PDB file of C-alpha atoms in Angstrom:
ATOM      1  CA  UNK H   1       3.592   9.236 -15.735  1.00 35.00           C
ATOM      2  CA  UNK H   2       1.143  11.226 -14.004  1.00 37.00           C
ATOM      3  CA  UNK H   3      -1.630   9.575 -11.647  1.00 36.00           C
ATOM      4  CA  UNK H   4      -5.073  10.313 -13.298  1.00 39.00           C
ATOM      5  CA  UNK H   5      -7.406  11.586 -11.629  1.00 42.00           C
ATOM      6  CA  UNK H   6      -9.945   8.944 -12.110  1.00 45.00           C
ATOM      7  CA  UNK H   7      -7.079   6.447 -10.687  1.00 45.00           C
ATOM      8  CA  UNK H   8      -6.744   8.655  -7.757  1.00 48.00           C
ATOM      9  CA  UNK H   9     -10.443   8.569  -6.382  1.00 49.00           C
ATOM     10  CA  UNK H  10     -10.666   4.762  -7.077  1.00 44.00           C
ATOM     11  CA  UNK H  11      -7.953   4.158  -4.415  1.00 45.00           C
ATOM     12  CA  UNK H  12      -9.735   6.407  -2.107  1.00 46.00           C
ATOM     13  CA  UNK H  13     -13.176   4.558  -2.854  1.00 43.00           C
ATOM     14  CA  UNK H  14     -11.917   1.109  -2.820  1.00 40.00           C
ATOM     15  CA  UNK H  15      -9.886   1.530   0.141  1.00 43.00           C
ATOM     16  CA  UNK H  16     -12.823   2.365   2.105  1.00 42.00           C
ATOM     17  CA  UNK H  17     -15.017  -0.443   0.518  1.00 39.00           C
ATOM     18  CA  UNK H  18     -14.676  -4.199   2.104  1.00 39.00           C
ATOM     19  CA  UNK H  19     -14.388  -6.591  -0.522  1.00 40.00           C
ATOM     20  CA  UNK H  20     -15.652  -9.826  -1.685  1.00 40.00           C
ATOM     21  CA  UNK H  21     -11.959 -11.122  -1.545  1.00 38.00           C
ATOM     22  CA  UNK H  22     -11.500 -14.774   0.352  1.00 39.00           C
ATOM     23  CA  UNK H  23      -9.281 -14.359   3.428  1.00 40.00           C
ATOM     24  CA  UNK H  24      -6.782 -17.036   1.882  1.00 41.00           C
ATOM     25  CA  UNK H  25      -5.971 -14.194  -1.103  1.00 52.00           C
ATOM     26  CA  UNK H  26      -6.146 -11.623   2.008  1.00 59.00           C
ATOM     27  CA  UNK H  27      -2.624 -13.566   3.305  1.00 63.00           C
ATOM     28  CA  UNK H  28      -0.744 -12.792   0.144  1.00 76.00           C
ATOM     29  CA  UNK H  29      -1.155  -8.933   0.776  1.00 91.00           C
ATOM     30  CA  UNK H  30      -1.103  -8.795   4.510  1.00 94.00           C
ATOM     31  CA  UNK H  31       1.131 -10.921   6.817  1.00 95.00           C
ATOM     32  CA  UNK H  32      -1.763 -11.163   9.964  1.00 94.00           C
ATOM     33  CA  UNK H  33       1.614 -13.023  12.013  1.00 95.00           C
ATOM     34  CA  UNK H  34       3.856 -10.236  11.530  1.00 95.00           C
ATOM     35  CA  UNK H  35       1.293  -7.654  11.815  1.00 95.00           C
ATOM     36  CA  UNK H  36       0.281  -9.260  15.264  1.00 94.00           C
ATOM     37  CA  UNK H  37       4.182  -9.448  16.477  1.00 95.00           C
ATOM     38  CA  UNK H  38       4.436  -5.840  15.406  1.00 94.00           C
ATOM     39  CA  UNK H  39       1.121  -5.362  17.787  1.00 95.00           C
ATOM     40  CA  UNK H  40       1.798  -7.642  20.570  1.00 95.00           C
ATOM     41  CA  UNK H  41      -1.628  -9.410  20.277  1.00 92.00           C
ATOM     42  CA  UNK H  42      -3.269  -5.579  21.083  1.00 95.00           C
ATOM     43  CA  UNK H  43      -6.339  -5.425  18.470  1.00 95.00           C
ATOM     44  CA  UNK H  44      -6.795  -2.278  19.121  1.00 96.00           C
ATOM     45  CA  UNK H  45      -3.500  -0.940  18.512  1.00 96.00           C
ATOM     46  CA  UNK H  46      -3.595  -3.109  15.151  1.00 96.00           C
ATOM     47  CA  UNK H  47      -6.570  -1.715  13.936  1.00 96.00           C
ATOM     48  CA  UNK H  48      -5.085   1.912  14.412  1.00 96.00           C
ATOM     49  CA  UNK H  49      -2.003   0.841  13.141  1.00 97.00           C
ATOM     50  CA  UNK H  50      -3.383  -0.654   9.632  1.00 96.00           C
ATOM     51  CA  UNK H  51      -5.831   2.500   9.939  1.00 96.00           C
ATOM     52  CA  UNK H  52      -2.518   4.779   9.202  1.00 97.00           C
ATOM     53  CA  UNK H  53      -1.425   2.679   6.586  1.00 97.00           C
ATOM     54  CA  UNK H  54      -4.357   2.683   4.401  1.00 95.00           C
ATOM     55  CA  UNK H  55      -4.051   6.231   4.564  1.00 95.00           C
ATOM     56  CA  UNK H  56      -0.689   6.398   4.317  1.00 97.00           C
ATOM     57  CA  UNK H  57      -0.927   4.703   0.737  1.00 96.00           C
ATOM     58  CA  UNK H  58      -3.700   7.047  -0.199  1.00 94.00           C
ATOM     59  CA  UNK H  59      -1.284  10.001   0.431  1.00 96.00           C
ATOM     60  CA  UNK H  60       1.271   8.199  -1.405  1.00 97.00           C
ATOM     61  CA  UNK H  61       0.894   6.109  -4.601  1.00 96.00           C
ATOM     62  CA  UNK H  62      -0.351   8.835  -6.540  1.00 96.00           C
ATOM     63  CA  UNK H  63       2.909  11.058  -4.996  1.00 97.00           C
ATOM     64  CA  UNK H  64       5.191   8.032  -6.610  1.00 97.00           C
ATOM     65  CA  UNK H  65       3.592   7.584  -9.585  1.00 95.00           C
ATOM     66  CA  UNK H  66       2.767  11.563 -10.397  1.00 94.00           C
ATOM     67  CA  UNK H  67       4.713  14.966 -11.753  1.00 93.00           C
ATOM     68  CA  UNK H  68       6.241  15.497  -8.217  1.00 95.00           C
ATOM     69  CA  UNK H  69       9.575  16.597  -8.438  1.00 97.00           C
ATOM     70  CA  UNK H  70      11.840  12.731  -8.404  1.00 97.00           C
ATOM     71  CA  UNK H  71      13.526  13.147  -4.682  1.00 97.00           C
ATOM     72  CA  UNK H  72       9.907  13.788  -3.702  1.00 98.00           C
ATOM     73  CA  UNK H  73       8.870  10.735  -5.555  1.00 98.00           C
ATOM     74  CA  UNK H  74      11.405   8.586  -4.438  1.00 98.00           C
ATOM     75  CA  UNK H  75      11.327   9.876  -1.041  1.00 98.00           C
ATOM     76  CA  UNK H  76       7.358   9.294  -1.207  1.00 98.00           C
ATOM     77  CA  UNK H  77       8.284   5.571  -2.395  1.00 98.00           C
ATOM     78  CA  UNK H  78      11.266   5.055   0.678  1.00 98.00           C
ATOM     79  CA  UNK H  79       8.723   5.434   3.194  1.00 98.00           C
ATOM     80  CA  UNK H  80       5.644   3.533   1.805  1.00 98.00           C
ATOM     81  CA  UNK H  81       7.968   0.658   1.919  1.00 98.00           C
ATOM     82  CA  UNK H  82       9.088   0.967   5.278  1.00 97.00           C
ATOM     83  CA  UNK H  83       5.322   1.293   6.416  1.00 97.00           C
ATOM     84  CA  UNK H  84       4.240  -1.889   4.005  1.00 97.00           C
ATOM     85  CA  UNK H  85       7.118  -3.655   5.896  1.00 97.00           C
ATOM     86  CA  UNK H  86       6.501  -2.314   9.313  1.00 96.00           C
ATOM     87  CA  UNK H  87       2.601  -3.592   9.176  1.00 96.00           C
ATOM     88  CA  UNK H  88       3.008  -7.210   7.116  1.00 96.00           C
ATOM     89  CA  UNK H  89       1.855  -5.688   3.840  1.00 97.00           C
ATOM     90  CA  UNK H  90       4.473  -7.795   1.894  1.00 94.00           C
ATOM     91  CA  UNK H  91       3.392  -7.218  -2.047  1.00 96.00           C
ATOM     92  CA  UNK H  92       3.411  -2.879  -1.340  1.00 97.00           C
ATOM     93  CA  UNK H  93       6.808  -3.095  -0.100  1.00 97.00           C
ATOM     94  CA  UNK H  94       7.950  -5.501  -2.629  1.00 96.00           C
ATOM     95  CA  UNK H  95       6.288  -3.302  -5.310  1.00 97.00           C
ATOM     96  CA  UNK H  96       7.296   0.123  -3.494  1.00 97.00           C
ATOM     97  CA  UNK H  97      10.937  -1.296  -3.324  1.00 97.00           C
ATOM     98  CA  UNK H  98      11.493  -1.998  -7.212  1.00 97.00           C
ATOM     99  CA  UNK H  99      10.006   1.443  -7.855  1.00 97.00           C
ATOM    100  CA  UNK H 100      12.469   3.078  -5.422  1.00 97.00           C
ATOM    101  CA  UNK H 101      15.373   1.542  -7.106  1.00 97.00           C
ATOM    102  CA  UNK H 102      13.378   2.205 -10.467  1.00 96.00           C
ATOM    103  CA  UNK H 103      13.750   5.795  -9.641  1.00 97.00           C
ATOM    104  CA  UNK H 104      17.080   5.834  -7.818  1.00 96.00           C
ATOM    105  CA  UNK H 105      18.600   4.217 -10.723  1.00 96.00           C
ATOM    106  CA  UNK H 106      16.821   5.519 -14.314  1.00 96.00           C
ATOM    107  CA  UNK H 107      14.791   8.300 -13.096  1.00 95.00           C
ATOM    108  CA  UNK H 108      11.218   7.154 -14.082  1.00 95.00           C
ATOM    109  CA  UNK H 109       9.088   4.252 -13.233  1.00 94.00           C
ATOM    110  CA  UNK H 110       9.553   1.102 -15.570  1.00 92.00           C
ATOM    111  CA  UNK H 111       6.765   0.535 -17.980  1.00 92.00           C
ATOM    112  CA  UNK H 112       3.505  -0.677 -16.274  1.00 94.00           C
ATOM    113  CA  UNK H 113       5.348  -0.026 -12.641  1.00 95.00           C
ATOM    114  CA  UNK H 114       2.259   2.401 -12.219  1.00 94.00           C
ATOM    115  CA  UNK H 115      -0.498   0.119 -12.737  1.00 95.00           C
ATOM    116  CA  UNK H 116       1.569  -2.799 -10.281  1.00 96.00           C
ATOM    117  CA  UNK H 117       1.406  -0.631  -7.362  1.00 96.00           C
ATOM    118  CA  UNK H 118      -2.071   0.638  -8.329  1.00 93.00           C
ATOM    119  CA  UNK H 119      -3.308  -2.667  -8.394  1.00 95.00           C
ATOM    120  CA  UNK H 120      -1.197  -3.892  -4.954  1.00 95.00           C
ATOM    121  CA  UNK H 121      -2.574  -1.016  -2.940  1.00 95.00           C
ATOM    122  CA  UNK H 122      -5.905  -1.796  -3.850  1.00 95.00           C
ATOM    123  CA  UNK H 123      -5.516  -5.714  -2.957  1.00 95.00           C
ATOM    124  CA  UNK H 124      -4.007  -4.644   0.200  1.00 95.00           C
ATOM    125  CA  UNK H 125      -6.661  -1.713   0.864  1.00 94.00           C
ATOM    126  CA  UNK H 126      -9.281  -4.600   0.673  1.00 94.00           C
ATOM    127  CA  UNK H 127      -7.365  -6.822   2.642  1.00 94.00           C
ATOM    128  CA  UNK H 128      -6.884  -4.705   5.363  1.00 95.00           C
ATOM    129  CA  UNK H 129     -10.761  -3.464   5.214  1.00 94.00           C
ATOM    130  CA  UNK H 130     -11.067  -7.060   6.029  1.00 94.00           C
ATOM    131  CA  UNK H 131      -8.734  -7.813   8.729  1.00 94.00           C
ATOM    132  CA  UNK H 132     -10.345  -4.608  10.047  1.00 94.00           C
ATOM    133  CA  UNK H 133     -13.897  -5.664   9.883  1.00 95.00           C
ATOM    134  CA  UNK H 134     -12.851  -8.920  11.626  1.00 93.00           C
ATOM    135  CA  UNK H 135     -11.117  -7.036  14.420  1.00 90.00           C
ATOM    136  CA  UNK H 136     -14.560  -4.955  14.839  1.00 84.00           C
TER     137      UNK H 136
END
């Protein structure tokens, strides 16, 4: 399943684009508790830390869900979970896991896996243009 193009720049331009989202649907995406135990309280070190992230999914959903070769893809998968888990972003590493094991185990994403983590990192792309707006 190959990550059109049109897909693609969405991510980039809703990523960058706060949303109209409440901060209670903000929670289910990004765990602010964990995310400030990860930080020790430092703001600024959490804003550059969930300033990675975003662009770490940029530079990676379309990798998982694309024509790269499958260690690439799974490889690209692996480590977008460990950074959802390392910053609180609990639905892209619950999403990024499934596909990892997805791929580990048949080879190719299960039907609609694509469109799941397209949606997550878009949720959590506006959740963290929040959190990051509040930090500001």
């Amino acid at each position: 399943m190959a990550w059109p193009t049109e897909r693609g720049e969405r991510v980039q331009e809703m990523m960058s684009l706060p949303s109209e989202r409440s901060r209670s649907s903000d929670a289910a995406f990004l765990d602010l508790d964990h995310l400030s135990r990860q930080t020790f309280g430092d703001a600024e070190l959490e804003r550059d830390i969930l300033s990675l992230f975003r662009d770490q999914c940029r530079k990676l959903a379309p990798v998982i869900v694309g024509n790269s070769q499958l260690p690439t893809r799974i490889d690209a998968a692996h480590t977008l979970k460990g950074g959802a888990r390392a910053v609180g972003a609990v639905e892209v590493a619950r999403v990024t896991e499934e596909i990892e094991m997805a791929l580990r185990h048949h080879g190719e994403l299960a039907r609609g896996q694509g469109d799941v983590l397209f949606d997550c990192v878009l949720a959590t792309g506006e959740a963290i243009e929040m959190r990051l707006l509040s930090l500001a």
